[in-house]
XYZ file of C-alpha atoms in Angstrom:
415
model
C 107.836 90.229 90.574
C 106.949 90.278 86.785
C 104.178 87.441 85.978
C 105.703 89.593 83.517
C 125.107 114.977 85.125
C 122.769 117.676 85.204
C 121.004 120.494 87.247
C 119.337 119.571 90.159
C 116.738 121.418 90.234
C 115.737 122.994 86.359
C 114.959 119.334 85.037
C 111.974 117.696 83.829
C 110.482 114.797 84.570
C 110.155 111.080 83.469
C 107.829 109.085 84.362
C 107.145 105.103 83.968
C 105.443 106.108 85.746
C 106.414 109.560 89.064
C 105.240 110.575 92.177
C 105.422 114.540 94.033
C 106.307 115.430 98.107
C 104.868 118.773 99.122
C 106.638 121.864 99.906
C 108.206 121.644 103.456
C 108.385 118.058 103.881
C 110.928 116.415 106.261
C 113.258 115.046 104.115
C 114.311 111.312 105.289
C 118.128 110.682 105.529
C 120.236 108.846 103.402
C 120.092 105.228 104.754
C 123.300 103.289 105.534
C 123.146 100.048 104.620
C 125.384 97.300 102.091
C 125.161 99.062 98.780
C 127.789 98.325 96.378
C 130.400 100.480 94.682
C 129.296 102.045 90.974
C 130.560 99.462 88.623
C 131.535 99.789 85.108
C 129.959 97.477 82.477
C 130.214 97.467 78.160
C 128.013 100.551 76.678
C 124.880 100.376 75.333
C 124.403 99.380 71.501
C 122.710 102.117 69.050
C 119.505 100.116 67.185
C 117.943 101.906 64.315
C 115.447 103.934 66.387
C 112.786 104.250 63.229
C 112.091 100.466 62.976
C 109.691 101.037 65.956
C 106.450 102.220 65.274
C 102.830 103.495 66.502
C 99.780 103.358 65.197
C 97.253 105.687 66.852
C 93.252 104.195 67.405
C 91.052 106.312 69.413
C 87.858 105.185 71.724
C 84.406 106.597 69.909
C 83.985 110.023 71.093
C 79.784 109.110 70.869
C 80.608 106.166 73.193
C 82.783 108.322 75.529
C 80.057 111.047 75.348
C 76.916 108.723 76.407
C 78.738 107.774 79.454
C 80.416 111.337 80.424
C 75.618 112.064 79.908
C 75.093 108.635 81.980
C 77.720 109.454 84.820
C 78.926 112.190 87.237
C 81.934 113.902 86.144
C 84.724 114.681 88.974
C 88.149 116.214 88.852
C 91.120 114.213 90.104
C 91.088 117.469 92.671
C 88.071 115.950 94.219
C 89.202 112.361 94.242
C 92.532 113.441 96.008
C 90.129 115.332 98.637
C 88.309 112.381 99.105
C 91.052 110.091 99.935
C 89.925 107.198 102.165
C 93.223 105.449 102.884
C 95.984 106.720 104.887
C 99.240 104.741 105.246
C 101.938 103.648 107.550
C 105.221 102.805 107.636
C 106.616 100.405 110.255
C 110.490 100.826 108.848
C 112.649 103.041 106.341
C 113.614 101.511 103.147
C 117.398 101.311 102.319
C 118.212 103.077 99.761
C 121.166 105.223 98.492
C 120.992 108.578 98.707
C 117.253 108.570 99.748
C 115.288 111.499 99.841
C 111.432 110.747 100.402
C 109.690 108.015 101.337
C 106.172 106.661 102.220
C 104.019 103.398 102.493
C 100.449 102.091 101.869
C 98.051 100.746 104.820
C 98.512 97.492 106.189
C 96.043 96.165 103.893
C 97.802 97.281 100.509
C 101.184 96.650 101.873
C 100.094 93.121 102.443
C 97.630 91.950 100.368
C 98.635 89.226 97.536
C 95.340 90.297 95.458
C 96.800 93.113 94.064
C 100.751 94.331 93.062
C 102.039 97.830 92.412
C 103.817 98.231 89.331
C 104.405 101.358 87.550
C 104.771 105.208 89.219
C 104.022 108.836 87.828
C 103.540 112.376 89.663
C 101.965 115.737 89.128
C 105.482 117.141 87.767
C 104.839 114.629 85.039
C 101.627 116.052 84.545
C 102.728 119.971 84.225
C 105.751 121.626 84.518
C 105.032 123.640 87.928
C 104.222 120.181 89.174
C 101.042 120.340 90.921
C 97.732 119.254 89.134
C 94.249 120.796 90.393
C 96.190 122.601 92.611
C 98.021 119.365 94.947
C 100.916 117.455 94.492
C 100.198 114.144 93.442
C 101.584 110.764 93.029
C 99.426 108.039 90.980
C 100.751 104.158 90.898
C 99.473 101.328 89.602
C 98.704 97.665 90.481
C 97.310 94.749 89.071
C 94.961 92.226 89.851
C 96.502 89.273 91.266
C 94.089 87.282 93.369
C 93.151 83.722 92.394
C 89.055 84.429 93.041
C 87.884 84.043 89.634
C 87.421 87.537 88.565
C 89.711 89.839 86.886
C 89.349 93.447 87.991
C 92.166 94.543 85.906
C 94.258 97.558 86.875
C 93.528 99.914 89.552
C 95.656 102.959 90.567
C 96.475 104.794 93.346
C 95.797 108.314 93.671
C 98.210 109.519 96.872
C 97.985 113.615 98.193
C 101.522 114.915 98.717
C 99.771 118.693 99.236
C 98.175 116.790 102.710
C 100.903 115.088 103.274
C 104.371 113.970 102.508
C 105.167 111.289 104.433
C 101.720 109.986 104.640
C 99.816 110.913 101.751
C 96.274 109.793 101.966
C 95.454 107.919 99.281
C 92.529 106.338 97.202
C 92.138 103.418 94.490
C 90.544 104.322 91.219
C 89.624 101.534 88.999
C 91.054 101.810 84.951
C 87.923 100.606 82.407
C 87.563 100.075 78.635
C 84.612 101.616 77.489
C 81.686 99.363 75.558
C 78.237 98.684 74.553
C 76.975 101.052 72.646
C 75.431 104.899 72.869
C 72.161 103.478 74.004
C 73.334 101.513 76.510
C 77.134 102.469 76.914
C 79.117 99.942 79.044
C 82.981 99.474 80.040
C 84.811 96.230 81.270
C 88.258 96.211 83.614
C 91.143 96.766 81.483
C 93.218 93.479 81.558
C 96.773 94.503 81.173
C 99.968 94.455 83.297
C 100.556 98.129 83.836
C 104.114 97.614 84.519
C 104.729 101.108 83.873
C 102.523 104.722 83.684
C 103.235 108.218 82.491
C 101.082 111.292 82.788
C 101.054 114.174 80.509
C 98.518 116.869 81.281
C 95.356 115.282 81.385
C 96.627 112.223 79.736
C 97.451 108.749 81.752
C 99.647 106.389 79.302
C 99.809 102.759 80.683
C 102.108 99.727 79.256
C 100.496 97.414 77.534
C 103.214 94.893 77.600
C 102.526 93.044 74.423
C 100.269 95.995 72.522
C 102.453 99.830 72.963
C 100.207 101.571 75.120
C 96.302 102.399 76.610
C 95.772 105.789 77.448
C 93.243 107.630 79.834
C 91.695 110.878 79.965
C 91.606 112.559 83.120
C 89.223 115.013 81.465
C 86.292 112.040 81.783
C 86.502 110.446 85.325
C 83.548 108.986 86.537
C 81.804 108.634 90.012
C 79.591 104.942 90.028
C 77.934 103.328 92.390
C 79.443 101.145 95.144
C 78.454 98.214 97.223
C 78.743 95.392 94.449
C 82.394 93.829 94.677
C 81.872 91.669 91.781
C 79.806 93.642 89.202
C 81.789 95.958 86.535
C 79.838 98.007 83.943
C 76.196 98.775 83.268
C 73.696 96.582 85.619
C 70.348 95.132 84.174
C 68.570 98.022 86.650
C 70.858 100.688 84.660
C 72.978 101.373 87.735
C 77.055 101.481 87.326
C 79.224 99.274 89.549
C 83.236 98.745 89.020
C 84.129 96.011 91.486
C 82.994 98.457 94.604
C 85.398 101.414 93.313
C 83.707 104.577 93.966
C 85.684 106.094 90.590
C 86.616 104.978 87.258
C 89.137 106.037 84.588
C 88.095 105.511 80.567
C 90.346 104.145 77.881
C 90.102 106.774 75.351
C 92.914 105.783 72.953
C 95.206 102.936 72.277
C 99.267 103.550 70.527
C 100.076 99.900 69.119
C 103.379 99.352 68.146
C 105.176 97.504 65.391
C 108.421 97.195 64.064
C 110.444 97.459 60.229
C 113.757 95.726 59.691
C 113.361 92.777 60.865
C 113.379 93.725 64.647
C 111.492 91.728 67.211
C 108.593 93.418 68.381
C 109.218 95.299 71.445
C 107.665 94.171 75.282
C 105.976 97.796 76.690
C 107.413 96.671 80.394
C 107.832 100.535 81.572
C 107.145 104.189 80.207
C 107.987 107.445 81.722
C 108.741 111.249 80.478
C 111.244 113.196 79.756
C 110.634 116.859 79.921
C 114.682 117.493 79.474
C 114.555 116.424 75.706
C 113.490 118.937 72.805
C 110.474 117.785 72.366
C 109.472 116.208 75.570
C 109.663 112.342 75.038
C 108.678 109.209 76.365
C 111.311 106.296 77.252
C 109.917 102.777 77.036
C 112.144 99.555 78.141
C 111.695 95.729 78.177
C 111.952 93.141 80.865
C 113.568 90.046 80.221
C 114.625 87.094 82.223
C 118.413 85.898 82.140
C 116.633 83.045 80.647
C 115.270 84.808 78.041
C 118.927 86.446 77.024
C 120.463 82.789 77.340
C 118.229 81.891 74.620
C 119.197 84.938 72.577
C 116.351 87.723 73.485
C 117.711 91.302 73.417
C 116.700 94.102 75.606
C 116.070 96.949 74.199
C 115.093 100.776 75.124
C 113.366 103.541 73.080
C 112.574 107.284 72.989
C 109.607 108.861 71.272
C 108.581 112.267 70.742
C 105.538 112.779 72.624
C 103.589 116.757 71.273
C 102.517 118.973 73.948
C 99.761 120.433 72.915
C 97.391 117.444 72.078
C 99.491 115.326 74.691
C 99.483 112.263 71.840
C 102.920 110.350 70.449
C 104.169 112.971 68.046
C 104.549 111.527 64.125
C 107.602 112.257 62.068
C 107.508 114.291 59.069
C 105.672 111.633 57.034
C 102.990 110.906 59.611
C 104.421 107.652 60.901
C 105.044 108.185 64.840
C 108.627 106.429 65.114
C 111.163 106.260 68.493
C 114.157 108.875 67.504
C 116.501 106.989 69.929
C 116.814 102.993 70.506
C 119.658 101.037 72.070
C 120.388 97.586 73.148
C 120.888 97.273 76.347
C 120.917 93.493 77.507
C 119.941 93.770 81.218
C 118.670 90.920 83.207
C 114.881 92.298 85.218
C 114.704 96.116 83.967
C 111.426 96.708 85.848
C 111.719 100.991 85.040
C 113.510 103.708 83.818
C 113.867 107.227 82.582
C 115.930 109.668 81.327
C 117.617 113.066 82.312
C 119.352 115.224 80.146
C 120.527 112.634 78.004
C 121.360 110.008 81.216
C 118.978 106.578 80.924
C 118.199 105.002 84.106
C 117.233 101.787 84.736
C 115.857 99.835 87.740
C 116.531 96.155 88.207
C 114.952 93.629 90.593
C 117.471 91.081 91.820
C 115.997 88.254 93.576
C 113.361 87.863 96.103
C 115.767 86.453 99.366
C 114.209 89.230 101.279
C 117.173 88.115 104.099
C 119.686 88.969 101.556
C 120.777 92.684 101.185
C 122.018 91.444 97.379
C 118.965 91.142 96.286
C 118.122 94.774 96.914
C 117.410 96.296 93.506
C 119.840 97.600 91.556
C 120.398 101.328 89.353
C 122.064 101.385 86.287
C 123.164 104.581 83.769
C 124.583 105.533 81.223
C 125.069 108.726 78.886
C 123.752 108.141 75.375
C 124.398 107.634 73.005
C 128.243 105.647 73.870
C 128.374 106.050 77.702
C 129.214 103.011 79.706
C 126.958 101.111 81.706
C 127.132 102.180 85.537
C 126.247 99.710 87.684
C 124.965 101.431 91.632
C 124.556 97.760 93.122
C 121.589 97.401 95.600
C 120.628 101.294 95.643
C 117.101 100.128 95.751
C 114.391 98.641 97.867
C 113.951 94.275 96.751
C 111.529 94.083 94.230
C 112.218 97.554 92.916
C 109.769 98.375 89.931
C 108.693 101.496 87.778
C 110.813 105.272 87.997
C 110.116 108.684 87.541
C 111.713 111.979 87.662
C 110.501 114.571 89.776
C 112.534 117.952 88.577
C 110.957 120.134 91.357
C 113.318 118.239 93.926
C 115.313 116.557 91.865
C 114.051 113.065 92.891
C 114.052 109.905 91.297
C 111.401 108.282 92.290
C 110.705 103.750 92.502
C 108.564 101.516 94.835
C 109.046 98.342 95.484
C 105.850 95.230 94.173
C 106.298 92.779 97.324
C 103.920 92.172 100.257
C 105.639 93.314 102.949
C 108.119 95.531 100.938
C 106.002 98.134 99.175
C 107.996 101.567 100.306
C 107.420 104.154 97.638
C 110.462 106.287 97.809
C 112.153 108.805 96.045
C 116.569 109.361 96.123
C 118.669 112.065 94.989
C 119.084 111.993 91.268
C 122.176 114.136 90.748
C 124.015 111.756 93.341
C 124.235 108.972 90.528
C-alpha cells in the first residue's frame, strides 16, 4: 500500500522497475482462479508531452572519488555470488496467464519494517539480458518500521543464473553521498522508491515528489557490518550502513518541472522501453479515488532516455522534455510500462485479502487513441511496480503486503 500486440520474443524491456528467470527454468502454469473478463473503458487523453521537464544535477565526482579511495569496490557479479538469503514459497500466486514466479524468506515476506515497491531485471540493464554474466532481478523496499531511525531504501539483488524459482538473494542499502573529500560521508536516501529502472550501469529510482535519484553500479561499496544503527563515516573512520554489508551511491539527481500551467507530476513508477526509437522511460502517478473526486488528474509520460551515457536524453534545444503524455485518470496505478506502443498499468484494489476482487488489476491501451482495457484481478493484492522482460516475453509485478509478496512474472503477448 502507497503511504504513497507485438512479438513475443524480439521486444525490449521496461522497467519500473524488471526482474530475469534463467535459461531452463520450469515454467509455473497459468493459475485458475476468479479473474474477470477484459473490459472496455474511454481512451486515454493526449497532454502536451513538452510541458514536463528535467533538469539534470550530478553528485561531485571529487566526493564520489574520495569514497570509491576510502572503500572497496565490488561488482554487482560479486554481490549476486554472495547472496545470503534464499527464499520460499508456501503457495502460487493467482495470476492470469502466469509464467514465473518466486518469493522472499519468511523474514522479508513478513516483516512490517520494510515494503517492496518497485522491480527491474538484467534485460533492463542490456539487451542480451544478463549483467556480469547472471540473470538478475533487483527490487526495492522502503523503510517502514516505527523504531526511530530511517534507513531509507534498500534493494534486493535476487540470482536468476542460480536459480529461477528460488533465486538467492541479498539486500544492498541505497546512500547519498556527503561530507566532504577529507572526510567523505553518505546518509540513507529517504525516498519512496515506488518504482526503479536500470540502464547499463545506471539504477534510476522515483523520487515521488522530485523526478528521479540515480545510482551508479560502476561505484558499489563493501562497509563494515555489525552496527544496525550507524550509517556513514564513524568517529574511528570505519563505514557502517545500518549492518548492510554493501552500499549503492547517489551519483545524479533528474528534477522535474512543468510549463503550461500543468500540475507538477508525482514520480510513483519508472520503467524502460527498449521497443521505442530511442529507448525511453515511462513514468506514471498514483492517485487515490479521493484525490480524482477532488479533481487530481493522472497522468503518464515518456522520455527519451540516450544510450550511450545512459542519462535522460535533451531535445534539440537542450531542455530534456517527455515526447509522449496522456491523461489517464486511474484510481491506485502502482506500475507500468510500455511495449511497442501498448502502456500497461498495474492497479492495487483493496487490501480484503479474503476477497479475490481485490486482486490487482491490468489495464492497456494502444497510444496514442486506443481504449482502455480493463484485465480485472490478473494480479496478485497489493500489486506494485512492472517490467518487461523481452528475452521471455514476461511482464513482470510483485505484490508490497506481508504475507503476499510473490514476485511473478505473466505472459505479455496474452493481454
Amino acid at each position: 500500500m502507497r503511504h504513497r500486440r507485438r512479438p513475443a520474443l524480439a521486444i525490449a524491456s521496461l522497467g519500473i522497475c524488471a526482474l530475469l528467470a534463467s535459461a531452463g527454468q520450469a515454467v509455473a502454469t497459468e493459475a485458475t482462479s476468479e479473474q474477470a473478463e477484459p473490459s472496455v473503458a474511454a481512451a486515454a487523453t493526449p497532454l502536451t508531452a513538452s510541458n514536463f521537464r528535467y533538469t539534470l544535477s550530478e553528485t561531485s565526482s571529487s566526493l564520489i572519488g574520495a569514497l570509491d579511495s576510502a572503500l572497496p569496490n565490488v561488482t554487482m557479479g560479486a554481490v549476486a555470488d554472495d547472496a545470503n538469503r534464499t527464499p520460499s514459497c508456501g503457495s502460487a500466486p493467482s495470476v492470469t496467464n502466469r509464467t514465473a514466479y518466486y518469493c522472499w524468506n519468511t523474514g522479508d515476506q513478513d516483516t512490517p519494517d520494510w515494503y517492496p515497491q518497485g522491480i527491474t531485471t538484467s534485460s533492463d540493464a542490456y539487451e542480451a539480458g544478463t549483467y556480469d554474466g547472471k540473470r538478475l532481478n533487483l527490487v526495492s523496499w522502503y523503510d517502514h518500521a516505527e523504531d526511530g531511525i530511517d534507513k531509507g531504501v534498500r534493494v534486493s539483488v535476487s540470482n536468476l543464473s542460480a536459480s529461477a524459482s528460488a533465486p538467492p538473494y541479498r539486500h544492498i542499502l541505497l546512500v547519498e553521498p556527503t561530507g566532504t573529500t577529507s572526510a567523505p560521508s553518505y546518509k540513507a536516501v529517504d525516498v519512496h522508491a515506488g518504482g526503479i529502472m536500470w540502464y547499463g550501469n545506471l539504477l534510476y529510482v522515483a523520487d515521488t515528489s522530485g523526478g528521479f535519484r540515480v545510482f551508479d553500479l560502476d561505484h558499489l561499496w563493501q562497509v563494515s557490518t555489525g552496527n544496525s544503527s550507524a550509517i556513514g563515516r564513524q568517529s574511528d573512520g570505519s563505514y557502517h550502513a545500518f549492518d548492510y554489508k554493501y552500499v549503492l551511491p547517489q551519483t545524479a539527481k533528474f528534477t522535474d518541472s512543468t510549463a503550461g500551467g500543468y500540475a507538477q507530476l508525482q514520480h510513483s513508477s519508472v520503467s524502460l522501453d527498449r521497443t521505442s526509437t530511442p529507448d525511453s522511460v515511462i513514468v506514471s502517478e498514483y492517485r487515490t479515488s479521493t484525490d480524482i473526486a477532488n479533481g487530481a488528474q493522472v497522468r503518464t509520460i515518456r522520455v527519451p532516455i540516450d544510450y550511450t551515457d545512459r542519462y535522460l536524453k535533451p531535445a534539440s534545444d537542450g531542455v530534456i522534455k517527455a515526447t509522449e503524455a496522456y491523461r489517464i485518470d486511474l484510481e491506485s496505478v502502482q506500475g507500468s510500462t510500455a511495449i511497442n506502443g501498448e502502456f500497461f498499468y498495474s492497479q492495487s484494489d483493496g487490501t480484503n485479502f479474503s476477497d479475490p476482487n481485490a486482486d490487482g488489476d491490468l489495464h492497456t491501451f494502444v497510444a496514442p487513441s486506443g481504449s482502455m482495457v480493463r484485465h480485472g484481478n490478473a494480479l496478485t493484492v497489493g500489486s506494485e511496480d512492472l517490467s518487461y522482460d523481452p528475452t521471455r516475453d514476461y511482464l513482470w509485478s510483485l505484490g508490497e503486503h506481508p504475507g503476499y509478496r510473490w514476485v511473478y512474472a505473466a505472459d505479455a503477448s496474452s493481454f
